[in-house]
Amino acid sequence: MQNEFQLQQNSSPSDGKEEDMAGVWVVFSIVPCVIFLYINCVMLYTMRSKPVFRETSRYLLLYNLLLAETLQMILAQMMSLLNIGMVFMTRLMCLLVLIPTIITTITSPFSLAVMSLERYVAVCFPLRYASIVTVPTTYGAIAMVWAISYANMLIRVIMLMTLDSRPFGQFMDIPCGKNPIFQLKIFSEFESGFVCAEFVSVGLIIILSYVGVMVAAKAASTDKLSANKASKTVLLHMIQLGLSLSSSLVSTILTGLHGKVDVITFRHLRFFLFVCLIILPRCLSCLIYGLRDQIIRPILIRHLRLGIKMLNIQVIHPRY
C-alpha cells in the first residue's frame, strides 16, 4: 500500500487534456476517501459509545481492526497526495511517514486471524468461551498483533541503518515511497518472505477456523443459528484477507505495467486500483460488520443520520 503512487512517469510535458483527467482522478480518489473516512470515524465513535462495546471481546477486536484500517486509509491518501504534488523530503522524514503506514498494513491480516479464532472458540467451545476469551486475553492478543508489526518495522529500520550508507538528512530526488527508502535487494527479499509467511499463516488460521465452525454447525448439540452466523463472519474474514493481499499486489502490478502502457493509461489504472483495492476495502468490510450486527446497526445508523443532519445544518447556516 505504501508505494503505489511512487512510480513516476517520464518528465515529458502533459497537454491540457491529460492535466484535466489527472484532476478528475484526484477528485475521484479524494471524495470516496473523505466519505469513507467519515463513516469509519462514526463507526469508531459508535464502538466506544456503549459499555457493551468496550467490555465484549468481539467488539474490542472489531474496534482494533477498524482503527488500523482507518489509519491505513488516511496514510494511503496522504502518500498519494504527496506523490501527486511531487513533494520532496529528507529520507528521515519519509521514513517517519512510512513507519505507521507499514505497521498498520501488517496489523490488519493478523487482526483478522485473531477475530476468526474468537468466532471458532465461541462456536466450538461455548461452555469454555467465557474463561478463554476474556477482556484481558483480548487485550493481550491485540498487543501481540501490534508487537509483531512493530518488530517487523524495527528489523527494517535496523537493517536500513546498518546496510544503507546514505545519510538520513539527504533530500530525496523523488517523492516519498517504500522503494526509494528500502532500495537494497535484501529489503525486497525480506518483505517477500514476510508477506508470504504472513498470508499463509493467517490464511490457514482462517480456513481452519471456517472448517471447524462448519463442522460444528452440523453437530446436533450446536446452536445452528449462531454457527451459521459465525461461518459467514469467518468467510467475510477470508474475503478481507484476499482484499488485503490484492492491495499489497497493487505496487507489483503497477511496476509490471510501467513502461509497457502509455502515460495516460498508466495514470488511469493507478488511480483506479488505488480507489478500488486500497480505499474501498478499508471502509466496506467494517461497514458490513456494523450493518450485520444487530447491536451495532441501530446505533450506527442513528449516529450517521445525526452526523448528516448536523452537516446539513452547517451548510445551510454557515458560520461567518
Short mmCIF file of C-alpha atoms in Angstrom, two decimals:
data_model
loop_
_atom_site.label_atom_id
_atom_site.label_comp_id
_atom_site.label_asym_id
_atom_site.label_seq_id
_atom_site.Cartn_x
_atom_site.Cartn_y
_atom_site.Cartn_z
CA MET A 1 0.00 0.00 0.00
CA GLN A 2 2.89 2.34 0.73
CA ASN A 3 4.37 2.80 -2.73
CA GLU A 4 1.54 2.52 -5.23
CA PHE A 5 1.98 6.18 -6.17
CA GLN A 6 5.75 6.39 -6.15
CA LEU A 7 6.15 5.27 -9.77
CA GLN A 8 6.76 8.40 -11.73
CA GLN A 9 6.28 8.86 -15.41
CA ASN A 10 8.76 10.37 -17.84
CA SER A 11 9.18 14.12 -17.49
CA SER A 12 7.60 14.91 -20.86
CA PRO A 13 5.09 17.80 -20.59
CA SER A 14 1.43 16.85 -20.48
CA ASP A 15 -1.17 18.61 -22.53
CA GLY A 16 -4.28 20.26 -21.05
CA LYS A 17 -6.41 17.16 -21.55
CA GLU A 18 -4.01 14.98 -19.54
CA GLU A 19 -3.94 17.54 -16.71
CA ASP A 20 -7.74 17.71 -16.69
CA MET A 21 -8.01 13.93 -16.49
CA ALA A 22 -5.43 13.84 -13.70
CA GLY A 23 -7.50 16.40 -11.79
CA VAL A 24 -10.63 14.29 -12.27
CA TRP A 25 -8.87 11.20 -10.95
CA VAL A 26 -7.51 13.10 -7.95
CA VAL A 27 -11.02 14.24 -7.07
CA PHE A 28 -12.29 10.71 -7.72
CA SER A 29 -9.80 9.37 -5.18
CA ILE A 30 -10.26 12.08 -2.54
CA VAL A 31 -14.08 12.19 -2.47
CA PRO A 32 -14.66 8.50 -1.62
CA CYS A 33 -11.79 8.63 0.87
CA VAL A 34 -13.43 11.55 2.70
CA ILE A 35 -16.82 9.82 2.67
CA PHE A 36 -15.43 6.50 3.90
CA LEU A 37 -13.25 8.24 6.47
CA TYR A 38 -16.37 9.90 7.86
CA ILE A 39 -18.17 6.53 8.01
CA ASN A 40 -15.20 4.88 9.71
CA CYS A 41 -14.93 7.68 12.26
CA VAL A 42 -18.62 7.31 13.05
CA MET A 43 -18.05 3.57 13.41
CA LEU A 44 -15.14 4.21 15.78
CA TYR A 45 -17.25 6.58 17.84
CA THR A 46 -20.10 4.07 17.89
CA MET A 47 -17.77 1.31 19.08
CA ARG A 48 -16.80 3.42 22.10
CA SER A 49 -20.25 4.85 22.87
CA LYS A 50 -21.65 1.93 24.89
CA PRO A 51 -20.16 -0.18 27.70
CA VAL A 52 -21.14 -3.37 25.87
CA PHE A 53 -18.73 -2.49 23.05
CA ARG A 54 -15.89 -1.72 25.46
CA GLU A 55 -16.41 -4.87 27.52
CA THR A 56 -17.04 -7.51 24.83
CA SER A 57 -14.07 -9.22 23.20
CA ARG A 58 -15.67 -9.45 19.76
CA TYR A 59 -16.28 -5.71 19.64
CA LEU A 60 -12.83 -4.91 21.00
CA LEU A 61 -11.27 -6.92 18.18
CA LEU A 62 -13.50 -5.22 15.62
CA TYR A 63 -12.54 -1.80 17.01
CA ASN A 64 -8.86 -2.70 16.69
CA LEU A 65 -9.29 -3.76 13.05
CA LEU A 66 -11.36 -0.66 12.28
CA LEU A 67 -8.76 1.62 13.86
CA ALA A 68 -5.91 0.03 11.87
CA GLU A 69 -7.78 0.25 8.56
CA THR A 70 -8.86 3.84 9.20
CA LEU A 71 -5.23 4.81 9.81
CA GLN A 72 -4.27 2.95 6.62
CA MET A 73 -6.85 4.93 4.66
CA ILE A 74 -5.58 8.26 5.99
CA LEU A 75 -1.94 7.38 5.38
CA ALA A 76 -2.61 5.98 1.89
CA GLN A 77 -4.42 9.16 0.85
CA MET A 78 -1.66 11.32 2.34
CA MET A 79 1.01 9.34 0.48
CA SER A 80 -0.88 9.63 -2.79
CA LEU A 81 -1.28 13.40 -2.42
CA LEU A 82 2.43 13.80 -1.58
CA ASN A 83 3.33 11.88 -4.72
CA ILE A 84 0.83 13.68 -6.94
CA GLY A 85 2.05 17.03 -5.61
CA MET A 86 5.68 15.94 -6.15
CA VAL A 87 6.54 16.84 -2.54
CA PHE A 88 10.17 16.04 -1.75
CA MET A 89 11.51 15.43 1.76
CA THR A 90 14.51 14.07 3.57
CA ARG A 91 14.98 10.34 3.96
CA LEU A 92 14.37 10.63 7.71
CA MET A 93 11.05 12.43 7.24
CA CYS A 94 9.98 9.87 4.65
CA LEU A 95 10.91 7.02 6.99
CA LEU A 96 8.85 8.59 9.79
CA VAL A 97 5.86 8.73 7.41
CA LEU A 98 6.36 5.13 6.30
CA ILE A 99 6.67 3.63 9.79
CA PRO A 100 2.97 3.92 10.79
CA THR A 101 1.94 3.02 7.25
CA ILE A 102 3.83 -0.28 7.26
CA ILE A 103 2.84 -1.09 10.84
CA THR A 104 -0.91 -0.68 10.24
CA THR A 105 -0.69 -2.64 6.98
CA ILE A 106 0.80 -5.61 8.82
CA THR A 107 -1.69 -5.32 11.69
CA SER A 108 -4.86 -5.91 9.66
CA PRO A 109 -4.26 -9.53 8.48
CA PHE A 110 -3.21 -10.70 11.94
CA SER A 111 -6.25 -8.97 13.43
CA LEU A 112 -8.44 -10.98 11.05
CA ALA A 113 -6.76 -14.18 12.25
CA VAL A 114 -7.49 -13.35 15.91
CA MET A 115 -11.10 -12.47 15.08
CA SER A 116 -11.54 -15.79 13.29
CA LEU A 117 -10.14 -17.69 16.26
CA GLU A 118 -12.54 -15.83 18.56
CA ARG A 119 -15.53 -16.97 16.45
CA TYR A 120 -14.14 -20.51 16.36
CA VAL A 121 -13.91 -20.67 20.15
CA ALA A 122 -17.38 -19.14 20.51
CA VAL A 123 -18.97 -21.89 18.36
CA CYS A 124 -16.81 -24.91 19.11
CA PHE A 125 -16.20 -24.31 22.82
CA PRO A 126 -19.26 -22.39 24.02
CA LEU A 127 -19.01 -23.64 27.62
CA ARG A 128 -15.37 -22.59 27.91
CA TYR A 129 -15.69 -19.40 25.88
CA ALA A 130 -16.12 -17.10 28.89
CA SER A 131 -12.95 -18.43 30.51
CA ILE A 132 -10.84 -18.50 27.32
CA VAL A 133 -11.91 -15.25 25.65
CA THR A 134 -11.83 -12.59 28.34
CA VAL A 135 -11.20 -8.85 28.10
CA PRO A 136 -7.59 -9.21 29.43
CA THR A 137 -6.79 -12.03 26.99
CA THR A 138 -8.32 -9.98 24.19
CA TYR A 139 -6.12 -7.01 25.00
CA GLY A 140 -3.19 -9.41 25.18
CA ALA A 141 -3.97 -10.74 21.70
CA ILE A 142 -4.29 -7.19 20.35
CA ALA A 143 -0.97 -6.26 21.96
CA MET A 144 0.66 -9.32 20.36
CA VAL A 145 -0.65 -8.33 16.93
CA TRP A 146 0.78 -4.83 17.24
CA ALA A 147 4.02 -6.22 18.71
CA ILE A 148 4.53 -8.36 15.58
CA SER A 149 4.00 -5.29 13.42
CA TYR A 150 6.40 -3.17 15.46
CA ALA A 151 9.00 -5.96 15.46
CA ASN A 152 8.83 -6.18 11.66
CA MET A 153 9.32 -2.43 11.36
CA LEU A 154 12.14 -2.44 13.90
CA ILE A 155 14.00 -5.09 11.89
CA ARG A 156 13.59 -2.97 8.74
CA VAL A 157 14.94 0.13 10.49
CA ILE A 158 17.93 -1.74 11.95
CA MET A 159 18.73 -3.21 8.54
CA LEU A 160 18.40 0.23 6.97
CA MET A 161 20.74 1.86 9.49
CA THR A 162 23.26 -0.98 9.19
CA LEU A 163 23.31 -1.68 5.45
CA ASP A 164 22.39 1.62 3.79
CA SER A 165 25.15 4.24 3.93
CA ARG A 166 23.04 7.13 2.61
CA PRO A 167 22.59 9.94 5.18
CA PHE A 168 19.11 10.33 6.64
CA GLY A 169 19.31 14.10 6.24
CA GLN A 170 19.70 13.78 2.47
CA PHE A 171 16.82 15.15 0.39
CA MET A 172 15.26 12.57 -1.91
CA ASP A 173 15.14 13.26 -5.65
CA ILE A 174 11.75 11.51 -6.00
CA PRO A 175 8.63 11.63 -3.80
CA CYS A 176 8.50 9.56 -0.64
CA GLY A 177 7.77 5.86 -1.00
CA LYS A 178 8.78 2.49 0.32
CA ASN A 179 11.01 1.53 -2.61
CA PRO A 180 13.08 4.77 -2.57
CA ILE A 181 13.82 4.25 1.13
CA PHE A 182 14.34 0.47 1.10
CA GLN A 183 16.29 0.26 -2.14
CA LEU A 184 18.61 -2.65 -1.42
CA LYS A 185 17.67 -6.07 -2.74
CA ILE A 186 17.71 -7.58 0.74
CA PHE A 187 14.71 -5.44 1.70
CA SER A 188 12.58 -6.79 -1.15
CA GLU A 189 13.62 -10.33 -0.25
CA PHE A 190 12.78 -9.73 3.42
CA GLU A 191 9.39 -8.25 2.56
CA SER A 192 8.54 -11.04 0.11
CA GLY A 193 9.38 -13.68 2.70
CA PHE A 194 7.43 -11.93 5.46
CA VAL A 195 4.36 -11.30 3.28
CA CYS A 196 4.28 -14.94 2.16
CA ALA A 197 4.62 -16.18 5.75
CA GLU A 198 2.01 -13.68 6.94
CA PHE A 199 -0.67 -14.55 4.40
CA VAL A 200 -0.02 -18.30 4.54
CA SER A 201 -0.26 -18.40 8.33
CA VAL A 202 -3.27 -16.09 8.53
CA GLY A 203 -4.95 -17.89 5.63
CA LEU A 204 -4.50 -21.26 7.32
CA ILE A 205 -5.92 -19.94 10.59
CA ILE A 206 -8.97 -18.51 8.85
CA ILE A 207 -9.55 -21.62 6.72
CA LEU A 208 -9.19 -23.98 9.68
CA SER A 209 -11.50 -21.77 11.74
CA TYR A 210 -14.06 -21.84 8.95
CA VAL A 211 -13.83 -25.62 8.63
CA GLY A 212 -14.14 -26.03 12.39
CA VAL A 213 -17.20 -23.79 12.53
CA MET A 214 -18.83 -25.62 9.60
CA VAL A 215 -18.21 -28.99 11.27
CA ALA A 216 -19.68 -27.66 14.50
CA ALA A 217 -22.69 -26.33 12.61
CA LYS A 218 -23.59 -29.87 11.57
CA ALA A 219 -23.42 -31.18 15.13
CA ALA A 220 -26.73 -31.78 16.81
CA SER A 221 -25.66 -30.09 20.04
CA THR A 222 -24.66 -26.81 18.41
CA ASP A 223 -26.77 -23.68 18.09
CA LYS A 224 -27.43 -23.72 14.33
CA LEU A 225 -28.19 -20.00 14.03
CA SER A 226 -25.06 -18.99 15.94
CA ALA A 227 -22.88 -21.39 13.96
CA ASN A 228 -24.23 -20.18 10.62
CA LYS A 229 -23.63 -16.55 11.56
CA ALA A 230 -20.13 -17.40 12.72
CA SER A 231 -19.34 -19.23 9.48
CA LYS A 232 -20.46 -16.21 7.45
CA THR A 233 -18.34 -13.95 9.62
CA VAL A 234 -15.23 -16.12 9.15
CA LEU A 235 -15.95 -16.25 5.42
CA LEU A 236 -16.01 -12.45 5.45
CA HIS A 237 -12.61 -12.54 7.15
CA MET A 238 -11.36 -14.70 4.28
CA ILE A 239 -12.64 -12.18 1.75
CA GLN A 240 -10.99 -9.35 3.69
CA LEU A 241 -7.70 -11.23 3.67
CA GLY A 242 -7.99 -11.60 -0.10
CA LEU A 243 -8.57 -7.85 -0.41
CA SER A 244 -5.54 -7.17 1.78
CA LEU A 245 -3.45 -9.41 -0.46
CA SER A 246 -4.81 -7.65 -3.54
CA SER A 247 -3.89 -4.23 -2.13
CA SER A 248 -0.37 -5.42 -1.39
CA LEU A 249 -0.03 -6.52 -5.03
CA VAL A 250 -1.01 -3.13 -6.45
CA SER A 251 2.58 -1.85 -6.49
CA THR A 252 3.72 -5.09 -8.16
CA ILE A 253 1.04 -4.72 -10.83
CA LEU A 254 1.98 -1.10 -11.48
CA THR A 255 5.68 -1.96 -11.63
CA GLY A 256 4.93 -4.61 -14.25
CA LEU A 257 2.85 -2.17 -16.29
CA HIS A 258 5.30 0.71 -16.03
CA GLY A 259 6.82 1.36 -19.44
CA LYS A 260 4.50 -1.12 -21.17
CA VAL A 261 1.48 1.18 -21.46
CA ASP A 262 1.22 4.85 -22.34
CA VAL A 263 1.33 7.52 -19.64
CA ILE A 264 -2.39 8.32 -19.69
CA THR A 265 -3.44 4.67 -19.40
CA PHE A 266 -0.93 4.14 -16.60
CA ARG A 267 -2.34 7.07 -14.64
CA HIS A 268 -5.90 5.88 -15.11
CA LEU A 269 -5.02 2.36 -13.94
CA ARG A 270 -3.08 3.75 -10.98
CA PHE A 271 -6.00 5.78 -9.67
CA PHE A 272 -8.50 3.03 -10.42
CA LEU A 273 -6.52 0.44 -8.45
CA PHE A 274 -5.97 2.90 -5.63
CA VAL A 275 -9.68 3.57 -5.18
CA CYS A 276 -10.93 0.02 -5.75
CA LEU A 277 -8.26 -2.04 -3.95
CA ILE A 278 -6.96 0.31 -1.27
CA ILE A 279 -9.64 2.84 -0.29
CA LEU A 280 -12.87 0.85 -0.77
CA PRO A 281 -11.87 -2.28 1.23
CA ARG A 282 -10.76 -0.12 4.17
CA CYS A 283 -14.35 1.00 4.68
CA LEU A 284 -16.73 -1.53 3.19
CA SER A 285 -15.66 -4.55 5.24
CA CYS A 286 -16.03 -2.79 8.60
CA LEU A 287 -19.25 -1.11 7.46
CA ILE A 288 -20.63 -4.55 6.58
CA TYR A 289 -19.77 -5.68 10.11
CA GLY A 290 -21.67 -2.75 11.54
CA LEU A 291 -24.74 -3.30 9.39
CA ARG A 292 -24.79 -7.06 10.06
CA ASP A 293 -24.57 -6.77 13.83
CA GLN A 294 -27.98 -6.31 15.46
CA ILE A 295 -26.50 -4.32 18.36
CA ILE A 296 -24.24 -2.04 16.32
CA ARG A 297 -26.63 -1.41 13.41
CA PRO A 298 -29.29 0.81 15.07
CA ILE A 299 -26.70 2.85 16.95
CA LEU A 300 -24.51 3.25 13.85
CA ILE A 301 -27.45 4.33 11.68
CA ARG A 302 -28.58 6.81 14.32
CA HIS A 303 -25.10 8.34 14.56
CA LEU A 304 -24.77 8.51 10.77
CA ARG A 305 -28.13 10.26 10.45
CA LEU A 306 -27.24 12.67 13.25
CA GLY A 307 -23.91 13.49 11.62
CA ILE A 308 -25.53 14.10 8.21
CA LYS A 309 -28.21 16.25 9.83
CA MET A 310 -25.60 18.34 11.63
CA LEU A 311 -23.61 18.67 8.41
CA ASN A 312 -26.71 19.90 6.57
CA ILE A 313 -27.29 22.49 9.28
CA GLN A 314 -23.69 23.66 8.98
CA VAL A 315 -24.09 24.03 5.20
CA ILE A 316 -27.43 25.83 5.39
CA HIS A 317 -26.31 28.14 8.21
CA PRO A 318 -22.58 28.64 7.71
CA ARG A 319 -20.61 30.41 10.39
CA TYR A 320 -19.06 33.70 9.45
#
